PDB file of C-alpha atoms in Angstrom:
ATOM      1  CA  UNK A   1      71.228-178.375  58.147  1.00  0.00           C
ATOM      2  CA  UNK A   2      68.550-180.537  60.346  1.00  0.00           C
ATOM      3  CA  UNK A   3      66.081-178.063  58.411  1.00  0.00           C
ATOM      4  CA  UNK A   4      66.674-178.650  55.378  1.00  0.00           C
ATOM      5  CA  UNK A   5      67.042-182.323  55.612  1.00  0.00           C
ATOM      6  CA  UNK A   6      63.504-182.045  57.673  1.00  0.00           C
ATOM      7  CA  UNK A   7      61.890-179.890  54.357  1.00  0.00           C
ATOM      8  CA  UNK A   8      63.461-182.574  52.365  1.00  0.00           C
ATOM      9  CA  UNK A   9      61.982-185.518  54.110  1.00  0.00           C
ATOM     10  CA  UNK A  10      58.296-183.936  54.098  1.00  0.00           C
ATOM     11  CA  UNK A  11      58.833-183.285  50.332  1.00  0.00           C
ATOM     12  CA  UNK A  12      59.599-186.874  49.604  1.00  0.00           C
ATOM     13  CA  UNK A  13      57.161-187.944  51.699  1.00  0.00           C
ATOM     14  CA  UNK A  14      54.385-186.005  50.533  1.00  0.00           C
ATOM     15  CA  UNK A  15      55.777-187.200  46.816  1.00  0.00           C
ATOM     16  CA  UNK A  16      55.221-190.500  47.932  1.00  0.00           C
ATOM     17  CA  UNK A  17      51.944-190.223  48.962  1.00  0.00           C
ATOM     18  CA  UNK A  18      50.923-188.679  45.483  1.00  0.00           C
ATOM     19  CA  UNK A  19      52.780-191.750  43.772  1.00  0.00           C
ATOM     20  CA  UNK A  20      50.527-194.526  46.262  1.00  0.00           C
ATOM     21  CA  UNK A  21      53.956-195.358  47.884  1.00  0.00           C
ATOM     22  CA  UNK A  22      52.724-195.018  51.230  1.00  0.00           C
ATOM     23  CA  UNK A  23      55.241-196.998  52.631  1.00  0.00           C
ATOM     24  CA  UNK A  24      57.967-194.890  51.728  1.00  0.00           C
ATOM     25  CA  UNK A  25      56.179-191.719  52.394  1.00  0.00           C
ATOM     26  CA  UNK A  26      55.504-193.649  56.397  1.00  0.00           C
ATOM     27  CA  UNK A  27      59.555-193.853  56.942  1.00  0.00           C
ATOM     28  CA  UNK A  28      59.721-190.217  55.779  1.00  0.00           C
ATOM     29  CA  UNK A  29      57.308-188.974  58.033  1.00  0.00           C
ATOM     30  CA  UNK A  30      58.123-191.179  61.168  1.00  0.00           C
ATOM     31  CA  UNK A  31      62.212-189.612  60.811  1.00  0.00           C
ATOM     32  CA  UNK A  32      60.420-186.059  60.094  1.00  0.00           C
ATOM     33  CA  UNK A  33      58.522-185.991  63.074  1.00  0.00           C
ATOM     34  CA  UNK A  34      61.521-187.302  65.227  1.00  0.00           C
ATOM     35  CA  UNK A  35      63.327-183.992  63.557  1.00  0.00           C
ATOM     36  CA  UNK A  36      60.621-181.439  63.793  1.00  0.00           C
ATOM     37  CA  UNK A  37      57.262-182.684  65.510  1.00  0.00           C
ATOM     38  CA  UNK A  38      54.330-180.009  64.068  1.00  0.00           C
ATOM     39  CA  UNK A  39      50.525-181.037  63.156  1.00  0.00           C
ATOM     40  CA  UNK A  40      51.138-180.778  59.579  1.00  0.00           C
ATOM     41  CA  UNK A  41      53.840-184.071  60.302  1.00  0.00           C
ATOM     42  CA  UNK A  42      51.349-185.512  62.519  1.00  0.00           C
ATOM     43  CA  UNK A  43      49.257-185.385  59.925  1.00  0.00           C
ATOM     44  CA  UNK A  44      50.519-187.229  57.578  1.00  0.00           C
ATOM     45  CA  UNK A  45      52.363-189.130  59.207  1.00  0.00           C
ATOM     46  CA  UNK A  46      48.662-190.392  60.809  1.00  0.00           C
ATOM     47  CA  UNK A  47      47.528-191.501  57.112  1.00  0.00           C
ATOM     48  CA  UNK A  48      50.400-193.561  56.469  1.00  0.00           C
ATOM     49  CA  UNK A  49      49.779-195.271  59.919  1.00  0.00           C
ATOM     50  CA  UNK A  50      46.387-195.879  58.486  1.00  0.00           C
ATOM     51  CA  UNK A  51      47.716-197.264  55.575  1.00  0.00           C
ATOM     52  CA  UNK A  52      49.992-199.069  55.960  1.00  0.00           C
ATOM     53  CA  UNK A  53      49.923-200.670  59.646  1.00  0.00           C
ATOM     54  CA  UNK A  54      46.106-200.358  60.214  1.00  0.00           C
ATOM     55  CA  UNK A  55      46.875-198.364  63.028  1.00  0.00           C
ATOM     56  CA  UNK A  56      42.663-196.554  62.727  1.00  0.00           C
ATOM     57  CA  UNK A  57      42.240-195.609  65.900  1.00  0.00           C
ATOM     58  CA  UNK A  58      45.906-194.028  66.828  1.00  0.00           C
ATOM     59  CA  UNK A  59      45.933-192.105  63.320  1.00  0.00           C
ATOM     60  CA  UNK A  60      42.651-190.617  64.641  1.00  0.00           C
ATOM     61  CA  UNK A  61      44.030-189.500  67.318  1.00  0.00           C
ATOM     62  CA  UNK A  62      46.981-188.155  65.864  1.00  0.00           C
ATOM     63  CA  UNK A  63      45.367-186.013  63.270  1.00  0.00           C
ATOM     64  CA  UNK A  64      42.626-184.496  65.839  1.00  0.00           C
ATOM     65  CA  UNK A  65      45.137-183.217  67.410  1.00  0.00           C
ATOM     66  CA  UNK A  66      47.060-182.177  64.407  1.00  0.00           C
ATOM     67  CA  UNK A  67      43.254-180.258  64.285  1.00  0.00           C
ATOM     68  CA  UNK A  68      43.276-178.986  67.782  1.00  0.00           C
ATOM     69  CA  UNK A  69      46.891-177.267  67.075  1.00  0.00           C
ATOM     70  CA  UNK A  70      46.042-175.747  63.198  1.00  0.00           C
ATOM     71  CA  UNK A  71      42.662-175.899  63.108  1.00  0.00           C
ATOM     72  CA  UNK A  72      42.608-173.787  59.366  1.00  0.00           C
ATOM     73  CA  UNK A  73      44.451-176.367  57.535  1.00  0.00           C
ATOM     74  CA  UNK A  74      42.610-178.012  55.443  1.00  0.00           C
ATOM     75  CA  UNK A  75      45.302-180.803  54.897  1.00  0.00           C
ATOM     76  CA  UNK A  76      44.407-182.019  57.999  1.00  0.00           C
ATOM     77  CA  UNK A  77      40.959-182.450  57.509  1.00  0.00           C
ATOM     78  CA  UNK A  78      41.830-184.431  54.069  1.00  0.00           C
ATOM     79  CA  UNK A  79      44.182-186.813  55.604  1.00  0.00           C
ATOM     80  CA  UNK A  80      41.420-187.105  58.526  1.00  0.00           C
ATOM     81  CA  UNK A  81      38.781-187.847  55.825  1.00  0.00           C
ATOM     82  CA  UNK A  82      40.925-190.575  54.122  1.00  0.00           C
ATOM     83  CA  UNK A  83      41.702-192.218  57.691  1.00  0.00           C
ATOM     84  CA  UNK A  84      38.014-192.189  58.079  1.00  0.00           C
ATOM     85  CA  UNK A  85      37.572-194.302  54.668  1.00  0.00           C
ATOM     86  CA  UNK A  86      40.244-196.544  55.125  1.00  0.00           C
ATOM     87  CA  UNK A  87      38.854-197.677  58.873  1.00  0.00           C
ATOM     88  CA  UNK A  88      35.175-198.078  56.757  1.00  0.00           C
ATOM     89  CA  UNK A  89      33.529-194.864  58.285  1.00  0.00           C
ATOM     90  CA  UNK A  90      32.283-192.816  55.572  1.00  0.00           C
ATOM     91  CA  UNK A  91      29.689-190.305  57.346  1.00  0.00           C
ATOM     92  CA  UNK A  92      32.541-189.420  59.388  1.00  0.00           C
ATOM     93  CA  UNK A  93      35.103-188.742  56.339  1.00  0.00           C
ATOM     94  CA  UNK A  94      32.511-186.522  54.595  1.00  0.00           C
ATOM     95  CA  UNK A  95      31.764-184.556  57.928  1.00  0.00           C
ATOM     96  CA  UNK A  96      35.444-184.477  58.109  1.00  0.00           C
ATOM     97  CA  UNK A  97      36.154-183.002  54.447  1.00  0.00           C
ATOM     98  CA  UNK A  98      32.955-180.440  54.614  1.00  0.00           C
ATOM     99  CA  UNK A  99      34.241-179.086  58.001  1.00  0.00           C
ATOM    100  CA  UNK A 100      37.705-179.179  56.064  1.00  0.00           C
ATOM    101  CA  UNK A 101      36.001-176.696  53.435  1.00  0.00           C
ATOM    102  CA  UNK A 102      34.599-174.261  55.476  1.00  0.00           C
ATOM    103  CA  UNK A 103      38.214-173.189  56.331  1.00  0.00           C
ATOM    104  CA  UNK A 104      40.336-173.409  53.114  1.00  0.00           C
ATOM    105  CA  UNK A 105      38.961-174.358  49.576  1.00  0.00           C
ATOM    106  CA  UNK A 106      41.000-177.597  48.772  1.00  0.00           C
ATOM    107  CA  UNK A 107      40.886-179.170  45.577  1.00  0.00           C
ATOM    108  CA  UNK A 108      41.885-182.305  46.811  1.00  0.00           C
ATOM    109  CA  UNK A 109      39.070-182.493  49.471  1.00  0.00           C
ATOM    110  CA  UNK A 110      36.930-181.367  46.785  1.00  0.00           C
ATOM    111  CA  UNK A 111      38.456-184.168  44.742  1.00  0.00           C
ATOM    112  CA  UNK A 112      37.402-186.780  47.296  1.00  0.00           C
ATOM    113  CA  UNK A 113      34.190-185.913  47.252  1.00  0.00           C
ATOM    114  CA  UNK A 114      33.418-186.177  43.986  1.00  0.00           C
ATOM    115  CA  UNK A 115      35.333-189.393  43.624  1.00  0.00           C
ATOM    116  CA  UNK A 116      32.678-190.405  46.500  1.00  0.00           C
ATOM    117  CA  UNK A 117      29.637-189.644  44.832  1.00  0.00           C
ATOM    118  CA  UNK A 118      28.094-187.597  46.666  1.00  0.00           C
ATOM    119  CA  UNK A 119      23.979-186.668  46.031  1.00  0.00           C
ATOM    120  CA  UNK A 120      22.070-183.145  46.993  1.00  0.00           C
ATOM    121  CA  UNK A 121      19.623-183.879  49.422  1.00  0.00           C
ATOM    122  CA  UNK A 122      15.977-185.422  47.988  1.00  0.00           C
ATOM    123  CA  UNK A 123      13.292-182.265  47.103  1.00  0.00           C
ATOM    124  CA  UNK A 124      10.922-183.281  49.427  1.00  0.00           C
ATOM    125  CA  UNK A 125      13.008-184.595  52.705  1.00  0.00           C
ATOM    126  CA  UNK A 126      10.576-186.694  54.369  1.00  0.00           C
ATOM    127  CA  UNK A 127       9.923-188.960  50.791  1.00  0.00           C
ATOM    128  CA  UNK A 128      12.060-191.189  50.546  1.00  0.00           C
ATOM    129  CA  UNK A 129      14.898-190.781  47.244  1.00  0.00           C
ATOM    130  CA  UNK A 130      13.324-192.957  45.020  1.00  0.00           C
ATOM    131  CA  UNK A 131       9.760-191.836  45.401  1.00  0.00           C
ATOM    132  CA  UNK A 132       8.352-190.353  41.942  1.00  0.00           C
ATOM    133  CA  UNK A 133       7.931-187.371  43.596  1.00  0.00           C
ATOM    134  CA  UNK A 134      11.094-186.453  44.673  1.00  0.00           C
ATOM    135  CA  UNK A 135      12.905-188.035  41.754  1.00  0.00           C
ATOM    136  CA  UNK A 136      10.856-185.877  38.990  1.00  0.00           C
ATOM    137  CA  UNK A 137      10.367-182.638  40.587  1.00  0.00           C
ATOM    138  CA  UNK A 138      14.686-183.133  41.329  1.00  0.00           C
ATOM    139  CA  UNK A 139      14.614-183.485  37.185  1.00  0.00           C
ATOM    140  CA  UNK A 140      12.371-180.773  36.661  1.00  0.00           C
ATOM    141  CA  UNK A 141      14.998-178.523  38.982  1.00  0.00           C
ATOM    142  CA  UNK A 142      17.751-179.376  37.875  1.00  0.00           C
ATOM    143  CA  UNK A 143      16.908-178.865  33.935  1.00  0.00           C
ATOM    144  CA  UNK A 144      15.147-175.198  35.369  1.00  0.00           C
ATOM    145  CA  UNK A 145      18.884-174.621  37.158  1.00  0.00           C
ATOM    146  CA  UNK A 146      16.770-174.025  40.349  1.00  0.00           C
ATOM    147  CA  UNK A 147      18.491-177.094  42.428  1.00  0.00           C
TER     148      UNK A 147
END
């Protein structure tokens, strides 16, 4: 019985999330973890911290450790990523989701890093990005498939 009501919690929790109803989804989790404690409830239950109550530095905590317990997830390594951007540190998120990819393909870290923006390295690393150089010869590449 407490496991099913525990599957149910994480389900409408995790709907919440998906829906932007982060406060909802932060009452789910908080009761789920009380239930059933496991990284992938730590977790999540870290992002809605980070959320909702601003609480950057504990949902760090929580979901490194979520990490050091399941270290293949890649759902931790997402919800790691978005506490990252949320607290303003956005090396540290996209460290965070490319160490997340190198375990399990995710589409939604994948998602988050398009929705960031994120550029190839210049051609020539010690010019700067805007330098003619680097900028044509980056065209040229790209158009020859080669980059």
């Amino acid at each position: 019985m407490a496991t099913t009501y525990n599957e149910e919690l994480i389900a409408r929790g995790i709907s919440a999330i998906k829906s932007g109803n982060t406060a909802e989804a932060l009452n789910c989790f908080e009761e789920a973890v009380k239930i059933h404690s496991t990284p992938a409830n730590w977790s999540y239950l870290a992002f809605c911290l980070a959320r909702e109550r601003r609480q950057f530095d504990y949902a760090i905590r929580l979901c490194r450790e979520a990490i050091t317990r399941d270290p293949h997830s890649s759902i931790h390594y997402l919800n790691l990523g978005k506490v990252y951007l949320l607290a303003g540190r956005k090396d540290d998120a996209i460290r965070t989701f490319r160490q997340g990819l190198l375990y399990e393909g995710s589409p939604a870290i994948i998602g988050e890093l398009k929705r960031l923006g994120l550029r190839k390295q210049p051609v020539i690393g010690f010019l700067r990005r805007e330098n003619p150089l680097n900028k044509y010869l980056g065209i040229a590449l790209k158009k020859l498939r080669l980059c």
